[in-house]
Amino acid sequence: MSNKITPEQFYNDFAANYDNVLRSPKYNVQHLHEAKKIFEKHEIKEGSILDVGCGTGFLKDLLQGDFSYTGIDVSSNMLEYAKKRGYITIHQPIETALKDINTKSYDFVVSLSSLLMVEDLNTALDHMYRIARKAILLSLDDTTEDYRKNFIVPTYNHSKIDFPNAKEDYFILGWKSPTVDIPIYTRMIYIDKLS
């Protein structure tokens, strides 16, 4: 682990090129497009979204509808791009930021391929359940041992956690890592709190 760097260092350096990677067919970022399909399938067209690990706020470019966005991210450089997209931003680690957000303060909590850097996922999930009024949409990456060993940021594989109340729960080929060139399967989870 001594050769690892913090997520903040990595994503601050990556921010200027991040959207290009998300748009590139080479990296096949299907988990983002799958999130859009889930919103459309459930006819979600408006509301407030807490985007956990929001990066550059790319989600706003994908979703159609009348949404307001608040994003949490550890990278100040990523958040500068999110602000330009109209996000309200919270510059803190996910674990720190979630505990300070009021109960039932957002219609939707979304976290797409960002929870792999959260060590204590159960506590983060408890806060997401507390914060969301209507639904939670997650993508959890099935990071391989090879990926975790070779990626320069410490990561965890939370893809096996049980979600008994999920309305949708399935795996897709989510994305291909631009740094270690490994395809990552992603578990898409949609939890409707109103049903």
XYZ file of C-alpha atoms in Angstrom:
195
model
C 0.000 0.000 0.000
C 2.967 2.349 0.330
C 2.831 3.132 -3.404
C -0.835 4.179 -3.155
C -2.048 7.782 -3.304
C -5.205 9.364 -1.938
C -8.394 9.528 -4.015
C -8.178 13.334 -3.799
C -4.711 13.380 -5.383
C -5.727 10.954 -8.119
C -8.979 12.706 -9.078
C -7.537 16.202 -8.878
C -4.980 15.115 -11.488
C -7.626 13.268 -13.543
C -10.299 16.010 -13.535
C -9.307 17.829 -16.744
C -9.526 14.612 -18.798
C -12.376 12.883 -16.933
C -15.261 13.799 -19.254
C -13.223 12.691 -22.283
C -12.777 9.270 -20.680
C -16.497 9.045 -19.904
C -17.341 9.819 -23.541
C -14.742 7.484 -25.060
C -15.991 4.168 -26.504
C -12.645 2.689 -25.454
C -13.638 2.801 -21.764
C -17.251 1.647 -22.292
C -18.814 3.485 -19.336
C -22.097 1.604 -19.540
C -22.988 2.056 -15.874
C -23.758 5.742 -16.528
C -26.041 4.956 -19.456
C -27.666 2.183 -17.418
C -28.448 4.733 -14.683
C -30.184 6.890 -17.290
C -32.224 3.864 -18.455
C -33.318 3.133 -14.879
C -34.480 6.735 -14.399
C -36.420 6.506 -17.668
C -37.889 3.067 -16.879
C -39.252 4.335 -13.560
C -40.429 7.581 -15.191
C -38.355 9.754 -12.893
C -38.428 13.210 -14.462
C -37.997 15.681 -11.631
C -36.696 16.139 -8.125
C -33.613 16.813 -6.084
C -30.598 14.540 -6.540
C -27.714 14.017 -4.150
C -24.929 12.720 -6.410
C -22.470 10.920 -4.127
C -18.990 10.903 -5.637
C -20.272 13.175 -8.396
C -16.979 13.797 -10.161
C -17.497 16.434 -12.848
C -21.291 16.268 -12.627
C -21.575 14.267 -15.862
C -24.859 12.753 -14.642
C -26.571 16.069 -15.399
C -25.669 15.693 -19.092
C -27.353 12.280 -19.207
C -30.632 12.698 -17.331
C -33.638 14.286 -19.000
C -35.953 16.206 -16.716
C -36.228 18.959 -14.163
C -33.649 18.042 -11.532
C -31.588 19.995 -9.046
C -28.173 18.538 -8.263
C -25.972 18.532 -5.207
C -22.681 16.684 -5.507
C -20.280 15.284 -2.952
C -16.698 14.698 -4.024
C -13.263 14.574 -2.436
C -11.682 16.290 -5.461
C -11.883 20.081 -5.586
C -10.835 19.994 -9.259
C -13.693 17.643 -10.154
C -16.125 19.874 -8.271
C -15.061 22.914 -10.302
C -16.455 21.160 -13.389
C -19.603 20.112 -11.510
C -20.182 23.741 -10.455
C -20.010 24.793 -14.111
C -22.809 22.300 -14.774
C -24.942 23.934 -12.075
C -24.236 21.622 -9.149
C -24.243 22.743 -5.550
C -21.061 21.117 -4.281
C -19.790 19.593 -1.047
C -16.012 19.153 -0.954
C -15.521 16.356 1.563
C -14.928 12.621 1.642
C -18.174 10.699 1.160
C -18.099 9.270 4.692
C -17.706 12.712 6.268
C -20.234 14.531 4.103
C -23.105 12.042 4.384
C -23.324 12.152 8.165
C -23.890 15.922 8.091
C -26.786 15.870 5.582
C -30.311 16.165 6.955
C -32.701 13.221 6.989
C -35.028 12.991 3.951
C -33.451 16.086 2.421
C -33.191 14.762 -1.186
C -35.663 12.918 -3.385
C -32.953 10.702 -4.879
C -29.526 9.592 -3.746
C -27.335 8.405 -6.624
C -23.840 6.969 -6.388
C -22.271 5.606 -9.555
C -18.987 3.712 -9.269
C -17.713 5.879 -6.442
C -18.297 3.687 -3.411
C -15.332 1.437 -4.222
C -13.154 3.926 -2.315
C -15.325 3.916 0.815
C -14.024 1.473 3.412
C -17.102 1.436 5.694
C -19.835 1.059 3.107
C -22.541 -0.064 5.545
C -22.408 3.236 7.431
C -22.474 5.183 4.147
C -25.496 3.159 2.989
C -27.315 3.784 6.300
C -26.888 7.519 5.696
C -28.079 7.234 2.075
C -31.241 5.414 3.226
C -31.778 8.136 5.823
C -31.249 10.985 3.332
C -33.335 9.708 0.373
C -37.051 10.468 0.303
C -37.981 8.470 -2.816
C -35.230 6.229 -4.170
C -31.575 5.242 -4.188
C -29.605 4.282 -7.285
C -26.188 2.684 -6.855
C -23.609 1.047 -9.029
C -21.165 -1.110 -7.093
C -18.043 -2.228 -8.886
C -16.935 -5.845 -8.756
C -13.283 -4.883 -8.574
C -10.965 -7.814 -9.187
C -7.976 -8.591 -7.014
C -5.770 -7.640 -9.966
C -7.476 -4.238 -10.221
C -7.223 -3.547 -6.479
C -3.541 -4.538 -6.477
C -2.603 -2.423 -9.523
C -4.759 0.685 -9.120
C -2.823 3.458 -7.355
C -5.716 4.378 -5.032
C -6.874 1.989 -2.288
C -10.202 0.399 -3.320
C -12.669 -2.154 -1.977
C -15.073 -4.624 -3.530
C -18.549 -4.098 -2.079
C -20.417 -5.786 -4.918
C -21.580 -8.748 -2.809
C -23.532 -6.779 -0.176
C -27.144 -7.924 0.189
C -29.958 -5.525 -0.806
C -33.168 -7.434 0.005
C -35.461 -4.501 -0.818
C -33.970 -3.642 -4.208
C -36.455 -3.270 -7.041
C -33.639 -3.737 -9.579
C -30.426 -5.651 -8.900
C -28.267 -6.966 -11.746
C -24.731 -6.957 -13.150
C -23.527 -5.354 -16.376
C -20.113 -4.834 -17.920
C -19.800 -1.390 -16.375
C -16.572 0.169 -17.618
C -12.961 -0.406 -18.522
C -10.321 1.146 -16.302
C -8.326 3.802 -18.150
C -5.425 3.409 -15.715
C -4.977 -0.366 -15.398
C -6.831 -1.467 -18.573
C -9.081 -3.976 -16.770
C -12.817 -4.371 -17.540
C -14.991 -3.934 -14.454
C -18.393 -5.524 -13.921
C -20.832 -3.277 -12.135
C -23.865 -4.166 -10.063
C -26.784 -1.800 -10.683
C -29.108 -1.435 -7.692
C -32.326 0.581 -7.584
C -34.177 0.863 -4.283
C -37.627 2.470 -4.357
C -38.366 3.751 -0.856
C -42.010 4.491 -1.704
C -43.033 0.937 -2.595
